[in-house]
Amino acid sequence: MRKTLRHWSLATVLALVTAVPAPAAELLDGIVAVVNDDVVLLSDFQQELEQVRAELDRRDIAPPPAEELRRQVLERLVVEQLQLDEAERRGITVDEATLDTAVRRVAERNNLDLRGFRDALQREGMSMADFRDRLRRQITIQRLRQRVMDERVNLTPQEIDQFAERIAEDQEEFRLRHILVAIPEAASAGAIAEAREEAEALRRELTEQGTDFAALAAARSDGRNALEGGDLGWRRAGELPSVIAERLSGLDPGEVSEILRTPSGFHLFKMEDRRDAERHIVTQTRARHILIETNEVVSDRDARLRLESLRERIVGGESFEELARANSDDQSTASEGGAMGWLTPEEIPPAFQRRLAQLQPGELSRPFRSSAGWHLVEVLDRREEDATDTYRRNQAAQQLRQRKEEEETELWLRQLREEAYVDYRLEELEDAAV
């Protein structure tokens, strides 16, 4: 099943967006599929098809036969529409302010202002309105999936503790590709046997005929990454279901796994590469600060001028600690003379981190603003710390949730698809065009 929307950045847009071919113009309002009470339009299908072709070309993956590719793309759009329908039923919306912020972030990540971003889209045949609509759909589906997974995935403290121990022992990462032959929920013995036969045939194509794994995944996989050639990127063993991780641990780069069974169906994996997980070394900064908060009485100008005055007194020899105790609005550090202890980048806001990074030990900052208010900061010391164990423990819950959510997402989307009414009409349109 083709379920994943790409994360739209300008780089993706520039690589993928292609205008709808002119010969199909007279059919732009055609309906290629009826999905419950909604439809998938031919214009959307054609645009998605061209984008997928461009993405496969960018990844240097041989495209599937035209009929297979059309089927894959249409199924992706059907599942997308089902998710949008479910989001509407649950009252999930994306307001204009959120969408404006998301568009700005995409533009900023690509070093463009909004005007330059709009121009770049237009050069590739996409209007800003179309881009905003695609981005709105992506954010809507992300919010829907998060809500569904919050309902379906629960982690206990015991699970997290046990998983953290496994992560500590797991020093290896795998670069994987994946093919899934899905089986319906509550499938009959015959349907399961048929799916296994298909998986065995696919494995023979890979191992005996030398078929390219990425091309076969794009043509035949039911996985969410099918149209990316089944690329799963780098994964720790702990992020994969244990039955899969155990079977993959013995594969060498270039090898294809045996057929593996999970509730989602039958899986094939290719080990593209493997590496030892890097240790997590962080730069910690020991600092102290004075915070002046702004409010209806204290303006930004008032706070900045007050800190400028305090800075002059510190430079003149007065005690930072005493001035922090008397003036700082940060109640958690004021009593300690402003001492913040050893800070790692993850613990502090970006604006604060940027200012810290500019200061040498013993250096006192100029007043600056963050989301908390106005600060005067002195860096006392720096050190490199091996935070691998702490990092692994902090990541344990996130990785365990990700693994469970991937399994549950496959099952949920399959259930959503099986319960839907879908009427494909692409062949009818193609026949009418002949």
Coordinates of C-alpha atoms in Angstrom, one line a residue:
M1 CA 0.0 0.0 0.0
R2 CA 1.4 3.4 -1.0
K3 CA 0.8 5.7 2.0
T4 CA 3.6 8.2 2.6
L5 CA 3.5 11.8 1.5
R6 CA 6.9 13.3 0.8
H7 CA 8.2 16.0 3.1
W8 CA 8.0 18.9 0.7
S9 CA 11.1 21.1 0.7
L10 CA 12.1 23.3 -2.2
A11 CA 14.8 20.8 -3.2
T12 CA 12.1 18.2 -3.5
V13 CA 9.8 20.6 -5.4
L14 CA 12.5 21.5 -7.9
A15 CA 13.4 17.9 -8.4
L16 CA 9.9 16.6 -8.7
V17 CA 7.4 19.3 -9.9
T18 CA 6.6 19.1 -13.6
A19 CA 3.8 20.7 -15.4
V20 CA 0.9 18.5 -16.6
P21 CA 1.6 17.5 -20.3
A22 CA -0.4 19.5 -22.8
P23 CA -1.9 16.6 -24.7
A24 CA -3.9 15.6 -21.6
A25 CA -5.4 19.1 -21.1
E26 CA -8.8 18.2 -22.3
L27 CA -9.1 15.5 -19.7
L28 CA -8.0 17.6 -16.7
D29 CA -11.4 17.4 -15.0
G30 CA -11.7 13.6 -15.4
I31 CA -12.2 11.4 -12.3
V32 CA -9.7 8.5 -12.0
A33 CA -11.1 7.1 -8.7
V34 CA -14.1 7.4 -6.4
V35 CA -13.1 7.2 -2.8
N36 CA -16.1 6.9 -0.5
D37 CA -17.8 10.3 -1.0
D38 CA -14.8 11.9 -2.6
V39 CA -12.9 11.7 -5.9
V40 CA -9.3 11.7 -7.2
L41 CA -9.0 13.9 -10.3
L42 CA -7.0 13.1 -13.4
S43 CA -5.1 16.4 -13.1
D44 CA -3.9 15.4 -9.6
F45 CA -3.0 11.9 -10.8
Q46 CA -1.0 13.2 -13.8
Q47 CA 0.9 15.7 -11.7
E48 CA 1.7 13.0 -9.0
L49 CA 2.8 10.6 -11.8
E50 CA 5.2 13.1 -13.3
Q51 CA 6.6 13.9 -9.9
V52 CA 7.2 10.3 -9.1
R53 CA 8.9 9.7 -12.4
A54 CA 11.2 12.7 -11.7
E55 CA 11.9 11.4 -8.2
L56 CA 12.8 7.9 -9.5
D57 CA 15.1 9.5 -12.1
R58 CA 16.7 11.7 -9.4
R59 CA 17.4 8.6 -7.3
D60 CA 18.7 6.8 -10.4
I61 CA 16.0 4.1 -10.0
A62 CA 14.7 2.4 -13.1
P63 CA 10.9 3.1 -13.3
P64 CA 8.5 0.2 -13.2
P65 CA 6.5 -0.6 -16.3
A66 CA 4.0 2.1 -17.1
E67 CA 1.0 0.1 -16.0
E68 CA 2.6 -0.8 -12.6
L69 CA 3.7 2.8 -12.0
R70 CA 0.2 4.2 -12.7
R71 CA -1.3 1.6 -10.3
Q72 CA 1.2 2.5 -7.6
V73 CA 0.6 6.2 -7.9
L74 CA -3.1 5.9 -8.0
E75 CA -3.2 3.7 -4.9
R76 CA -1.0 6.3 -3.1
L77 CA -3.5 9.0 -4.0
V78 CA -6.4 6.9 -2.9
V79 CA -4.8 6.2 0.5
E80 CA -4.0 9.9 0.9
Q81 CA -7.6 10.8 0.2
L82 CA -8.8 8.3 2.8
Q83 CA -6.6 9.9 5.4
L84 CA -7.8 13.4 4.5
D85 CA -11.4 12.2 4.8
E86 CA -10.6 10.7 8.2
A87 CA -8.9 13.9 9.3
E88 CA -12.0 15.9 8.3
R89 CA -14.2 13.5 10.3
R90 CA -12.1 14.0 13.3
G91 CA -12.1 17.8 12.9
I92 CA -8.4 18.1 12.2
T93 CA -7.6 21.3 10.3
V94 CA -4.6 23.5 9.5
D95 CA -5.1 27.2 10.0
E96 CA -3.6 29.9 7.8
A97 CA -1.2 31.1 10.4
T98 CA 0.3 27.6 10.8
L99 CA 0.5 27.2 7.0
D100 CA 2.2 30.6 6.6
T101 CA 4.8 29.6 9.1
A102 CA 5.4 26.3 7.4
V103 CA 5.8 27.9 4.0
R104 CA 8.4 30.4 5.5
R105 CA 10.3 27.6 7.0
V106 CA 10.6 25.7 3.8
A107 CA 11.7 28.9 2.0
E108 CA 14.3 29.7 4.8
R109 CA 15.7 26.1 4.7
N110 CA 16.4 26.8 1.0
N111 CA 17.9 30.2 1.6
L112 CA 15.1 32.1 -0.2
D113 CA 12.7 34.8 0.8
L114 CA 9.0 34.3 0.0
R115 CA 9.2 36.2 -3.3
G116 CA 12.2 34.1 -4.5
F117 CA 10.5 30.9 -3.3
R118 CA 7.3 31.8 -5.3
D119 CA 9.4 32.5 -8.4
A120 CA 11.2 29.2 -8.1
L121 CA 7.9 27.3 -7.8
Q122 CA 6.5 29.1 -10.9
R123 CA 9.6 28.3 -12.9
E124 CA 8.8 24.6 -12.3
G125 CA 5.1 24.9 -13.1
M126 CA 3.7 25.1 -9.6
S127 CA 1.8 28.0 -8.2
M128 CA 2.1 29.1 -4.6
A129 CA -1.5 28.2 -4.1
D130 CA -0.9 24.6 -5.3
F131 CA 2.2 24.4 -3.0
R132 CA 0.2 25.6 0.0
D133 CA -2.5 23.1 -0.7
R134 CA 0.0 20.2 -0.9
L135 CA 1.6 21.5 2.3
R136 CA -1.7 21.8 4.1
R137 CA -2.5 18.2 3.1
Q138 CA 0.8 17.0 4.4
I139 CA 0.5 18.7 7.8
T140 CA -3.1 17.5 8.1
I141 CA -2.1 13.9 7.5
Q142 CA 0.8 14.3 10.0
R143 CA -1.5 15.5 12.6
L144 CA -4.0 12.8 11.9
R145 CA -1.4 10.1 12.2
Q146 CA -0.1 11.5 15.4
R147 CA -3.5 11.5 17.0
V148 CA -4.2 8.0 15.8
M149 CA -0.9 6.7 17.1
D150 CA -1.4 8.5 20.4
E151 CA -4.5 6.3 20.7
R152 CA -3.0 3.1 19.5
V153 CA 0.6 3.2 20.9
N154 CA 1.3 3.1 24.6
L155 CA 4.7 2.7 26.3
T156 CA 5.3 1.6 29.9
P157 CA 8.3 2.7 31.9
Q158 CA 9.4 -1.0 32.0
E159 CA 9.5 -1.2 28.2
I160 CA 11.5 2.0 28.0
D161 CA 14.0 0.8 30.6
Q162 CA 14.5 -2.5 28.9
F163 CA 14.8 -0.9 25.5
A164 CA 17.4 1.6 26.8
E165 CA 19.5 -1.4 27.9
R166 CA 19.2 -2.9 24.4
I167 CA 20.3 0.4 22.9
A168 CA 23.3 0.4 25.1
E169 CA 24.3 -3.0 23.7
D170 CA 23.4 -2.1 20.2
Q171 CA 26.4 -0.5 18.5
E172 CA 25.5 -1.1 14.9
E173 CA 23.3 0.6 12.3
F174 CA 21.9 -0.8 9.0
R175 CA 21.3 0.9 5.7
L176 CA 18.2 -0.9 4.3
R177 CA 15.9 -1.3 1.4
H178 CA 12.5 -2.9 1.9
I179 CA 9.8 -4.8 -0.1
L180 CA 6.5 -5.6 1.6
V181 CA 3.9 -8.0 0.3
A182 CA 0.9 -7.0 2.4
I183 CA -1.8 -9.4 3.6
P184 CA -5.4 -8.3 4.4
E185 CA -6.5 -8.2 8.0
A186 CA -8.0 -11.5 9.0
A187 CA -6.8 -13.0 5.8
S188 CA -7.8 -16.5 4.8
A189 CA -5.2 -19.3 4.6
G190 CA -5.4 -19.1 0.8
A191 CA -4.7 -15.3 0.8
I192 CA -1.7 -15.8 3.1
A193 CA -0.3 -18.6 0.9
E194 CA -0.8 -16.5 -2.2
A195 CA 1.1 -13.6 -0.6
R196 CA 3.9 -15.9 0.4
E197 CA 4.2 -17.3 -3.1
E198 CA 4.4 -13.7 -4.4
A199 CA 7.2 -12.9 -1.9
E200 CA 9.1 -16.0 -2.9
A201 CA 8.8 -15.1 -6.6
L202 CA 10.1 -11.6 -5.8
R203 CA 13.0 -13.0 -3.9
R204 CA 13.9 -15.3 -6.9
E205 CA 13.9 -12.3 -9.2
L206 CA 16.4 -10.6 -6.8
T207 CA 18.7 -13.5 -6.1
E208 CA 18.5 -15.6 -9.2
Q209 CA 17.8 -13.1 -12.0
G210 CA 19.7 -10.2 -10.5
T211 CA 16.8 -7.8 -10.7
D212 CA 17.5 -4.4 -9.1
F213 CA 16.0 -4.2 -5.7
A214 CA 15.1 -0.5 -5.8
A215 CA 13.3 -0.9 -9.2
L216 CA 11.5 -4.0 -8.0
A217 CA 10.4 -2.2 -4.8
A218 CA 9.1 0.7 -6.8
A219 CA 7.1 -1.6 -9.0
R220 CA 5.8 -4.3 -6.6
S221 CA 6.2 -3.3 -3.0
D222 CA 3.2 -2.5 -0.8
G223 CA 5.4 -0.6 1.6
R224 CA 5.1 3.1 2.3
N225 CA 8.6 3.7 0.8
A226 CA 7.9 1.8 -2.4
L227 CA 8.1 4.8 -4.7
E228 CA 11.4 5.7 -3.1
G229 CA 12.9 2.4 -4.1
G230 CA 12.1 0.9 -0.7
D231 CA 14.8 3.1 0.8
L232 CA 14.5 3.0 4.7
G233 CA 17.8 4.9 5.3
W234 CA 20.0 4.1 8.3
R235 CA 18.2 2.2 11.1
R236 CA 19.5 0.9 14.4
A237 CA 18.6 -2.7 15.0
G238 CA 16.6 -1.6 18.0
E239 CA 14.3 0.5 15.8
L240 CA 13.2 -2.6 13.9
P241 CA 10.8 -5.3 15.2
S242 CA 12.9 -7.9 17.0
V243 CA 12.1 -10.7 14.7
I244 CA 13.4 -8.7 11.8
A245 CA 16.5 -7.3 13.6
E246 CA 17.6 -10.7 14.6
R247 CA 17.4 -12.0 11.0
L248 CA 19.2 -9.0 9.5
S249 CA 22.2 -9.0 11.9
G250 CA 23.9 -11.8 9.9
L251 CA 23.5 -10.1 6.5
D252 CA 26.5 -8.7 4.6
P253 CA 26.2 -5.5 2.5
G254 CA 24.5 -6.4 -0.8
E255 CA 22.7 -9.5 0.5
V256 CA 18.9 -10.0 0.4
S257 CA 17.2 -11.4 3.5
E258 CA 15.0 -14.5 3.7
I259 CA 11.3 -13.8 3.6
L260 CA 10.2 -12.5 7.0
R261 CA 6.7 -12.5 8.3
T262 CA 5.0 -9.9 10.5
P263 CA 1.3 -9.0 11.0
S264 CA 1.7 -6.5 8.1
G265 CA 2.7 -9.3 5.6
F266 CA 5.8 -10.7 4.1
H267 CA 9.0 -8.7 4.0
L268 CA 12.3 -8.7 2.0
F269 CA 15.2 -6.5 3.0
K270 CA 18.4 -5.7 1.2
M271 CA 21.4 -4.8 3.4
E272 CA 22.9 -1.8 1.5
D273 CA 25.5 -1.1 4.2
R274 CA 26.2 -1.4 7.9
R275 CA 28.3 0.6 10.3
D276 CA 29.1 1.0 14.0
A277 CA 27.0 3.6 15.7
E278 CA 29.0 6.7 16.5
R279 CA 29.5 7.9 20.0
H280 CA 27.6 11.0 21.0
I281 CA 30.1 13.7 22.0
V282 CA 28.6 17.0 23.0
T283 CA 30.1 20.4 23.9
Q284 CA 28.9 21.5 27.3
T285 CA 29.1 25.1 28.5
R286 CA 29.1 26.2 32.1
A287 CA 27.5 29.7 32.4
R288 CA 25.7 32.1 34.6
H289 CA 23.1 34.7 33.6
I290 CA 20.9 37.6 34.7
L291 CA 17.4 37.5 33.2
I292 CA 15.1 40.5 33.0
E293 CA 11.6 39.6 31.9
T294 CA 9.4 42.0 29.9
N295 CA 5.7 42.7 30.7
E296 CA 3.2 45.6 30.7
V297 CA 5.5 47.6 32.9
V298 CA 8.9 46.6 31.7
S299 CA 9.5 47.2 28.0
D300 CA 12.2 45.7 25.8
R301 CA 14.1 49.0 25.9
D302 CA 13.8 49.1 29.7
A303 CA 15.2 45.6 30.1
R304 CA 18.1 46.2 27.7
L305 CA 19.1 49.5 29.3
R306 CA 18.9 47.9 32.8
L307 CA 21.2 45.1 31.7
E308 CA 23.6 47.5 30.0
S309 CA 23.9 49.3 33.4
L310 CA 24.5 46.0 35.2
R311 CA 27.1 45.0 32.6
E312 CA 29.0 48.2 33.2
R313 CA 29.0 47.5 36.9
I314 CA 30.3 44.0 36.4
V315 CA 33.1 45.1 34.1
G316 CA 33.9 47.8 36.7
G317 CA 34.5 45.0 39.3
E318 CA 31.2 44.4 41.0
S319 CA 30.2 40.8 41.7
F320 CA 28.2 39.0 39.0
E321 CA 26.8 36.7 41.7
E322 CA 25.6 39.5 43.9
L323 CA 24.0 41.4 41.1
A324 CA 22.3 38.3 39.8
R325 CA 20.8 37.6 43.3
A326 CA 19.5 41.1 43.5
N327 CA 18.3 41.6 39.9
S328 CA 17.6 38.4 38.0
D329 CA 14.0 37.4 37.3
D330 CA 15.1 33.7 36.9
Q331 CA 14.0 32.4 40.3
S332 CA 15.6 29.0 39.7
T333 CA 19.2 30.5 39.3
A334 CA 19.1 33.9 41.0
S335 CA 19.7 32.4 44.5
E336 CA 22.8 30.6 43.0
G337 CA 24.2 33.8 41.7
G338 CA 22.9 33.1 38.3
A339 CA 24.7 29.8 37.9
M340 CA 23.1 27.6 35.3
G341 CA 25.4 24.6 35.6
W342 CA 26.7 22.6 32.7
L343 CA 24.5 23.1 29.6
T344 CA 24.1 21.0 26.5
P345 CA 22.7 22.4 23.3
E346 CA 19.5 20.4 23.6
E347 CA 18.7 22.0 26.9
I348 CA 18.6 25.6 25.8
P349 CA 16.6 27.7 23.3
P350 CA 18.3 28.3 19.9
A351 CA 18.7 32.1 20.4
F352 CA 20.4 31.5 23.8
Q353 CA 22.6 28.7 22.3
R354 CA 23.8 30.9 19.4
R355 CA 24.9 33.6 21.9
L356 CA 26.7 31.1 24.1
A357 CA 28.6 29.7 21.1
Q358 CA 29.9 33.2 20.3
L359 CA 31.5 33.6 23.8
Q360 CA 34.8 32.4 25.0
P361 CA 35.3 31.2 28.6
G362 CA 35.6 34.3 30.8
E363 CA 33.7 36.5 28.3
L364 CA 30.6 38.5 29.2
S365 CA 27.9 39.0 26.6
R366 CA 26.1 42.1 25.6
P367 CA 22.4 42.1 26.5
F368 CA 20.3 39.9 24.1
R369 CA 16.8 38.7 23.8
S370 CA 15.3 35.2 23.9
S371 CA 11.8 33.8 24.2
A372 CA 12.2 34.1 28.0
G373 CA 13.3 37.8 28.1
W374 CA 16.5 39.8 28.1
H375 CA 19.8 38.1 29.2
L376 CA 23.3 39.0 30.3
V377 CA 25.4 35.9 30.2
E378 CA 29.0 35.0 31.2
V379 CA 30.6 31.8 30.0
L380 CA 32.7 30.3 32.7
D381 CA 34.0 27.1 31.1
R382 CA 33.6 24.5 28.3
R383 CA 34.2 20.8 28.0
E384 CA 33.7 17.9 25.6
E385 CA 31.5 15.3 27.2
D386 CA 30.9 11.7 26.1
A387 CA 27.1 11.7 26.5
T388 CA 26.6 8.4 24.6
D389 CA 24.9 6.6 27.5
T390 CA 22.7 9.6 28.4
Y391 CA 21.9 10.1 24.7
R392 CA 20.9 6.5 24.3
R393 CA 18.6 6.6 27.2
N394 CA 17.0 9.9 26.1
Q395 CA 16.5 8.3 22.6
A396 CA 15.1 5.0 23.9
A397 CA 11.5 6.1 24.3
Q398 CA 11.6 7.9 21.0
Q399 CA 13.0 4.9 19.1
L400 CA 10.6 2.5 20.7
R401 CA 7.7 4.7 19.9
Q402 CA 8.9 5.1 16.3
R403 CA 9.1 1.3 15.9
K404 CA 5.7 0.7 17.3
E405 CA 4.2 3.5 15.3
E406 CA 5.6 2.2 12.1
E407 CA 4.0 -1.2 12.7
E408 CA 0.7 0.3 13.8
T409 CA 0.6 2.8 10.9
E410 CA 0.9 -0.1 8.4
L411 CA -2.0 -1.9 10.1
W412 CA -4.1 1.2 10.5
L413 CA -3.7 2.3 6.9
R414 CA -4.5 -1.2 5.7
Q415 CA -7.6 -1.3 7.8
L416 CA -8.6 2.2 6.5
R417 CA -8.1 1.0 2.9
E418 CA -10.0 -2.3 3.3
E419 CA -13.0 -0.6 4.9
A420 CA -13.3 2.0 2.1
Y421 CA -15.3 2.0 -1.1
V422 CA -13.0 2.6 -4.0
D423 CA -14.0 2.6 -7.6
Y424 CA -11.1 2.9 -10.1
R425 CA -12.0 4.8 -13.3
L426 CA -8.5 5.4 -14.9
E427 CA -8.9 2.7 -17.5
E428 CA -12.3 4.1 -18.5
L429 CA -10.8 7.6 -19.1
E430 CA -7.9 6.1 -21.0
D431 CA -10.3 4.1 -23.2
A432 CA -12.4 7.2 -23.8
A433 CA -9.3 9.2 -24.9
V434 CA -8.3 6.6 -27.5

